[in-house]
Amino acid sequence: MGTLQDHDATRHWFDLLAPGYDAVVPSLFWPASLQQAALDRIDLESADRVLDIGCGTGETIDQLRSDVSAAHGLDLSQPQLETAADKSELEDVRFIRGDARTLPYADETFDCVVSVGSILYWSAPVEALREAHRVTKQGGEILVLGFNRRSPSWWNPVQNVQDGVAETLFFRYDREEGTEFFLEAGWTDPTHELTGPIWGPELVIATTARKVES
């Protein structure tokens, strides 16, 4: 388990990052163009209700809120949530502090669940994905962006160092692993796309899956 897959360590980490988060992290790891390309893979309707797990300062919600009727954001870090709630463009978004492993919502509340980068910090990914499945309506979708478990590079030692550091800090997965634990959590038809910022074009794995209609 990575160092930052601990609940308290994650919360303290993001509490510390909150003041400068928007200035550094989104553009470095989750640029708007990358997020939009991932969001374009899911079928959102104007009447949909969407939950962003690990919403941070609301960057992802800001990109999708105009396309749906209601957006909700959940995060462990109160300072991150306060930063998000202070943004005038997000004044109609409902933010709540909570844990991905025990979502404070009723069954089948949302049409879609998204999570950008949060899975890196989950101590129990299948458990969290199962909770996301519980609060999603039948036929609804999930979109998760995490770090791809890349194979060692023969020509790029910098990448190998980056991946070595990431392995000690975060949860990562490849296509095969992702398919296995999304299916275990109850989702169907998981598909994966490798993407990333300019400096790491296969750093990120974007996974979509659907909740089957009974």
mmCIF file of C-alpha atoms in Angstrom:
data_model
loop_
_atom_site.group_PDB
_atom_site.id
_atom_site.type_symbol
_atom_site.label_atom_id
_atom_site.label_comp_id
_atom_site.label_asym_id
_atom_site.label_seq_id
_atom_site.Cartn_x
_atom_site.Cartn_y
_atom_site.Cartn_z
ATOM 1 C CA MET A 1 0.000 0.000 0.000
ATOM 2 C CA GLY A 2 1.259 3.482 -0.866
ATOM 3 C CA THR A 3 2.072 5.925 1.919
ATOM 4 C CA LEU A 4 -0.769 8.249 0.882
ATOM 5 C CA GLN A 5 -3.359 5.465 0.789
ATOM 6 C CA ASP A 6 -3.892 5.995 4.488
ATOM 7 C CA HIS A 7 -7.113 7.872 5.351
ATOM 8 C CA ASP A 8 -5.561 10.332 7.811
ATOM 9 C CA ALA A 9 -2.395 10.834 5.748
ATOM 10 C CA THR A 10 -4.512 11.680 2.707
ATOM 11 C CA ARG A 11 -6.619 14.185 4.618
ATOM 12 C CA HIS A 12 -3.587 15.928 6.130
ATOM 13 C CA TRP A 13 -1.834 15.954 2.747
ATOM 14 C CA PHE A 14 -4.695 17.761 1.041
ATOM 15 C CA ASP A 15 -5.297 20.067 3.982
ATOM 16 C CA LEU A 16 -1.698 21.248 3.482
ATOM 17 C CA LEU A 17 -2.023 21.439 -0.316
ATOM 18 C CA ALA A 18 -5.300 23.358 -0.325
ATOM 19 C CA PRO A 19 -3.918 26.956 -0.456
ATOM 20 C CA GLY A 20 -1.799 26.299 -3.556
ATOM 21 C CA TYR A 21 -3.592 23.332 -5.091
ATOM 22 C CA ASP A 22 -5.276 25.142 -7.985
ATOM 23 C CA ALA A 23 -2.047 26.842 -9.017
ATOM 24 C CA VAL A 24 -0.073 23.621 -9.416
ATOM 25 C CA VAL A 25 -1.798 20.241 -9.363
ATOM 26 C CA PRO A 26 -4.577 20.421 -12.000
ATOM 27 C CA SER A 27 -2.381 21.813 -14.767
ATOM 28 C CA LEU A 28 0.489 19.446 -13.920
ATOM 29 C CA PHE A 29 -1.399 16.152 -13.675
ATOM 30 C CA TRP A 30 -5.046 16.725 -14.706
ATOM 31 C CA PRO A 31 -5.159 19.547 -17.277
ATOM 32 C CA ALA A 32 -8.582 20.732 -18.408
ATOM 33 C CA SER A 33 -8.163 19.263 -21.896
ATOM 34 C CA LEU A 34 -7.397 15.815 -20.450
ATOM 35 C CA GLN A 35 -10.395 15.960 -18.142
ATOM 36 C CA GLN A 36 -12.716 17.146 -20.895
ATOM 37 C CA ALA A 37 -11.637 14.358 -23.223
ATOM 38 C CA ALA A 38 -12.415 11.869 -20.445
ATOM 39 C CA LEU A 39 -15.786 13.468 -19.665
ATOM 40 C CA ASP A 40 -16.671 13.259 -23.350
ATOM 41 C CA ARG A 41 -16.560 9.457 -23.017
ATOM 42 C CA ILE A 42 -19.648 9.378 -20.787
ATOM 43 C CA ASP A 43 -23.234 10.067 -21.807
ATOM 44 C CA LEU A 44 -24.477 12.987 -19.734
ATOM 45 C CA GLU A 45 -28.011 14.339 -20.062
ATOM 46 C CA SER A 46 -29.166 17.774 -18.933
ATOM 47 C CA ALA A 47 -31.421 16.236 -16.261
ATOM 48 C CA ASP A 48 -28.663 14.083 -14.745
ATOM 49 C CA ARG A 49 -27.394 14.276 -11.185
ATOM 50 C CA VAL A 50 -23.632 13.722 -10.893
ATOM 51 C CA LEU A 51 -21.392 12.979 -7.915
ATOM 52 C CA ASP A 52 -17.690 13.844 -7.953
ATOM 53 C CA ILE A 53 -15.845 11.656 -5.415
ATOM 54 C CA GLY A 54 -12.664 13.344 -4.241
ATOM 55 C CA CYS A 55 -13.795 16.613 -5.788
ATOM 56 C CA GLY A 56 -10.961 18.641 -4.258
ATOM 57 C CA THR A 57 -11.313 22.308 -5.149
ATOM 58 C CA GLY A 58 -14.048 21.666 -7.708
ATOM 59 C CA GLU A 59 -12.042 21.762 -10.932
ATOM 60 C CA THR A 60 -13.803 18.770 -12.493
ATOM 61 C CA ILE A 61 -17.251 19.884 -11.346
ATOM 62 C CA ASP A 62 -16.624 23.263 -12.954
ATOM 63 C CA GLN A 63 -16.185 21.492 -16.297
ATOM 64 C CA LEU A 64 -19.362 19.418 -16.102
ATOM 65 C CA ARG A 65 -21.828 21.478 -14.036
ATOM 66 C CA SER A 66 -23.274 23.353 -17.027
ATOM 67 C CA ASP A 67 -24.189 20.040 -18.680
ATOM 68 C CA VAL A 68 -26.212 18.525 -15.811
ATOM 69 C CA SER A 69 -29.065 19.550 -13.536
ATOM 70 C CA ALA A 70 -27.259 18.942 -10.240
ATOM 71 C CA ALA A 71 -23.641 18.388 -9.236
ATOM 72 C CA HIS A 72 -22.459 17.154 -5.859
ATOM 73 C CA GLY A 73 -18.895 17.098 -4.576
ATOM 74 C CA LEU A 74 -17.464 14.916 -1.795
ATOM 75 C CA ASP A 75 -13.973 15.134 -0.346
ATOM 76 C CA LEU A 76 -12.028 14.226 2.810
ATOM 77 C CA SER A 77 -10.372 17.627 3.130
ATOM 78 C CA GLN A 78 -12.386 20.469 4.628
ATOM 79 C CA PRO A 79 -9.934 23.163 3.393
ATOM 80 C CA GLN A 80 -10.248 21.786 -0.148
ATOM 81 C CA LEU A 81 -14.045 21.911 0.105
ATOM 82 C CA GLU A 82 -13.943 25.451 1.476
ATOM 83 C CA THR A 83 -11.830 26.535 -1.492
ATOM 84 C CA ALA A 84 -14.364 24.963 -3.849
ATOM 85 C CA ALA A 85 -17.377 26.450 -2.067
ATOM 86 C CA ASP A 86 -15.818 29.936 -2.207
ATOM 87 C CA LYS A 87 -15.775 29.898 -6.013
ATOM 88 C CA SER A 88 -18.671 31.974 -7.306
ATOM 89 C CA GLU A 89 -19.109 29.755 -10.363
ATOM 90 C CA LEU A 90 -19.739 26.777 -8.064
ATOM 91 C CA GLU A 91 -22.278 28.420 -5.764
ATOM 92 C CA ASP A 92 -25.029 26.030 -6.901
ATOM 93 C CA VAL A 93 -22.946 22.901 -6.221
ATOM 94 C CA ARG A 94 -23.564 20.855 -3.070
ATOM 95 C CA PHE A 95 -20.329 19.994 -1.276
ATOM 96 C CA ILE A 96 -19.969 17.594 1.643
ATOM 97 C CA ARG A 97 -17.066 16.167 3.616
ATOM 98 C CA GLY A 98 -17.012 12.387 3.461
ATOM 99 C CA ASP A 99 -15.200 9.143 2.740
ATOM 100 C CA ALA A 100 -15.399 7.243 -0.554
ATOM 101 C CA ARG A 101 -15.729 3.998 1.403
ATOM 102 C CA THR A 102 -18.970 5.083 3.125
ATOM 103 C CA LEU A 103 -20.808 7.513 0.870
ATOM 104 C CA PRO A 104 -23.510 9.502 2.728
ATOM 105 C CA TYR A 105 -26.138 9.041 0.005
ATOM 106 C CA ALA A 106 -29.097 6.745 -0.527
ATOM 107 C CA ASP A 107 -29.030 3.899 -3.028
ATOM 108 C CA GLU A 108 -29.369 4.899 -6.688
ATOM 109 C CA THR A 109 -29.157 8.646 -6.080
ATOM 110 C CA PHE A 110 -26.974 9.623 -9.047
ATOM 111 C CA ASP A 111 -27.033 9.117 -12.801
ATOM 112 C CA CYS A 112 -23.259 9.274 -12.982
ATOM 113 C CA VAL A 113 -20.251 9.203 -10.663
ATOM 114 C CA VAL A 114 -16.897 10.717 -11.609
ATOM 115 C CA SER A 115 -13.588 10.698 -9.770
ATOM 116 C CA VAL A 116 -10.420 12.361 -11.045
ATOM 117 C CA GLY A 117 -7.235 11.420 -9.231
ATOM 118 C CA SER A 118 -8.948 10.378 -6.005
ATOM 119 C CA ILE A 119 -8.406 6.638 -6.549
ATOM 120 C CA LEU A 120 -4.682 7.201 -6.026
ATOM 121 C CA TYR A 121 -5.416 7.617 -2.324
ATOM 122 C CA TRP A 122 -8.043 4.918 -1.747
ATOM 123 C CA SER A 123 -6.958 2.280 0.765
ATOM 124 C CA ALA A 124 -9.707 -0.081 -0.431
ATOM 125 C CA PRO A 125 -10.426 0.622 -4.133
ATOM 126 C CA VAL A 126 -12.940 -2.202 -4.617
ATOM 127 C CA GLU A 127 -14.830 -1.132 -1.503
ATOM 128 C CA ALA A 128 -15.013 2.464 -2.731
ATOM 129 C CA LEU A 129 -16.060 1.401 -6.228
ATOM 130 C CA ARG A 130 -18.754 -0.804 -4.704
ATOM 131 C CA GLU A 131 -20.077 2.205 -2.798
ATOM 132 C CA ALA A 132 -20.053 4.254 -6.003
ATOM 133 C CA HIS A 133 -21.993 1.431 -7.655
ATOM 134 C CA ARG A 134 -24.554 1.476 -4.821
ATOM 135 C CA VAL A 135 -25.362 5.189 -5.183
ATOM 136 C CA THR A 136 -25.558 5.034 -8.994
ATOM 137 C CA LYS A 137 -28.880 4.445 -10.736
ATOM 138 C CA GLN A 138 -29.387 1.388 -12.934
ATOM 139 C CA GLY A 139 -27.951 2.108 -16.354
ATOM 140 C CA GLY A 140 -25.755 4.854 -14.925
ATOM 141 C CA GLU A 141 -22.046 5.308 -15.530
ATOM 142 C CA ILE A 142 -18.796 5.850 -13.696
ATOM 143 C CA LEU A 143 -15.630 7.624 -14.869
ATOM 144 C CA VAL A 144 -12.408 7.210 -12.908
ATOM 145 C CA LEU A 145 -9.025 8.742 -13.697
ATOM 146 C CA GLY A 146 -6.002 7.315 -11.937
ATOM 147 C CA PHE A 147 -2.334 6.610 -12.564
ATOM 148 C CA ASN A 148 -1.478 3.868 -15.016
ATOM 149 C CA ARG A 149 0.874 1.149 -13.768
ATOM 150 C CA ARG A 150 3.318 1.528 -16.651
ATOM 151 C CA SER A 151 5.821 -1.100 -17.683
ATOM 152 C CA PRO A 152 9.483 -0.190 -17.042
ATOM 153 C CA SER A 153 10.972 1.842 -19.890
ATOM 154 C CA TRP A 154 14.196 0.746 -21.613
ATOM 155 C CA TRP A 155 14.885 4.257 -22.883
ATOM 156 C CA ASN A 156 13.377 6.639 -20.330
ATOM 157 C CA PRO A 157 15.063 6.379 -16.915
ATOM 158 C CA VAL A 158 13.239 9.523 -15.724
ATOM 159 C CA GLN A 159 9.917 7.735 -16.195
ATOM 160 C CA ASN A 160 11.208 4.775 -14.219
ATOM 161 C CA VAL A 161 12.178 7.066 -11.347
ATOM 162 C CA GLN A 162 8.759 8.753 -11.479
ATOM 163 C CA ASP A 163 7.008 5.396 -11.387
ATOM 164 C CA GLY A 164 9.197 4.193 -8.533
ATOM 165 C CA VAL A 165 8.219 7.220 -6.463
ATOM 166 C CA ALA A 166 4.546 6.834 -7.419
ATOM 167 C CA GLU A 167 4.599 3.192 -6.347
ATOM 168 C CA THR A 168 5.625 4.191 -2.820
ATOM 169 C CA LEU A 169 2.902 6.841 -2.534
ATOM 170 C CA PHE A 170 -0.182 5.898 -4.548
ATOM 171 C CA PHE A 171 -2.500 3.167 -5.730
ATOM 172 C CA ARG A 172 -1.999 2.508 -9.445
ATOM 173 C CA TYR A 173 -3.498 -0.004 -11.864
ATOM 174 C CA ASP A 174 -3.200 -1.209 -15.431
ATOM 175 C CA ARG A 175 -5.950 -2.317 -17.818
ATOM 176 C CA GLU A 176 -6.072 -5.915 -16.610
ATOM 177 C CA GLU A 177 -6.104 -4.993 -12.926
ATOM 178 C CA GLY A 178 -8.699 -2.302 -13.542
ATOM 179 C CA THR A 179 -11.041 -4.660 -15.348
ATOM 180 C CA GLU A 180 -10.761 -7.145 -12.490
ATOM 181 C CA PHE A 181 -11.610 -4.803 -9.636
ATOM 182 C CA PHE A 182 -14.319 -2.835 -11.471
ATOM 183 C CA LEU A 183 -16.087 -6.120 -12.228
ATOM 184 C CA GLU A 184 -15.577 -7.259 -8.631
ATOM 185 C CA ALA A 185 -17.268 -4.052 -7.447
ATOM 186 C CA GLY A 186 -20.336 -4.830 -9.582
ATOM 187 C CA TRP A 187 -19.730 -2.646 -12.630
ATOM 188 C CA THR A 188 -20.074 -3.974 -16.154
ATOM 189 C CA ASP A 189 -18.196 -3.329 -19.409
ATOM 190 C CA PRO A 190 -15.166 -1.504 -17.981
ATOM 191 C CA THR A 191 -13.084 0.124 -20.689
ATOM 192 C CA HIS A 192 -9.753 1.867 -20.295
ATOM 193 C CA GLU A 193 -7.934 4.576 -22.196
ATOM 194 C CA LEU A 194 -4.335 5.616 -21.599
ATOM 195 C CA THR A 195 -3.802 9.352 -21.594
ATOM 196 C CA GLY A 196 -1.907 11.970 -19.644
ATOM 197 C CA PRO A 197 -0.352 15.440 -19.614
ATOM 198 C CA ILE A 198 2.147 16.394 -22.296
ATOM 199 C CA TRP A 199 5.117 15.307 -20.165
ATOM 200 C CA GLY A 200 3.585 11.879 -19.460
ATOM 201 C CA PRO A 201 1.266 10.794 -22.302
ATOM 202 C CA GLU A 202 0.524 7.388 -20.734
ATOM 203 C CA LEU A 203 0.699 8.438 -17.093
ATOM 204 C CA VAL A 204 -3.085 8.414 -16.661
ATOM 205 C CA ILE A 205 -5.600 5.613 -17.110
ATOM 206 C CA ALA A 206 -9.219 6.681 -17.690
ATOM 207 C CA THR A 207 -11.791 3.998 -16.927
ATOM 208 C CA THR A 208 -15.491 4.033 -17.729
ATOM 209 C CA ALA A 209 -18.036 1.403 -16.733
ATOM 210 C CA ARG A 210 -21.789 1.042 -16.372
ATOM 211 C CA LYS A 211 -24.283 -0.238 -13.802
ATOM 212 C CA VAL A 212 -26.375 -2.906 -15.438
ATOM 213 C CA GLU A 213 -30.139 -2.469 -15.672
ATOM 214 C CA SER A 214 -32.033 -5.310 -14.065
#
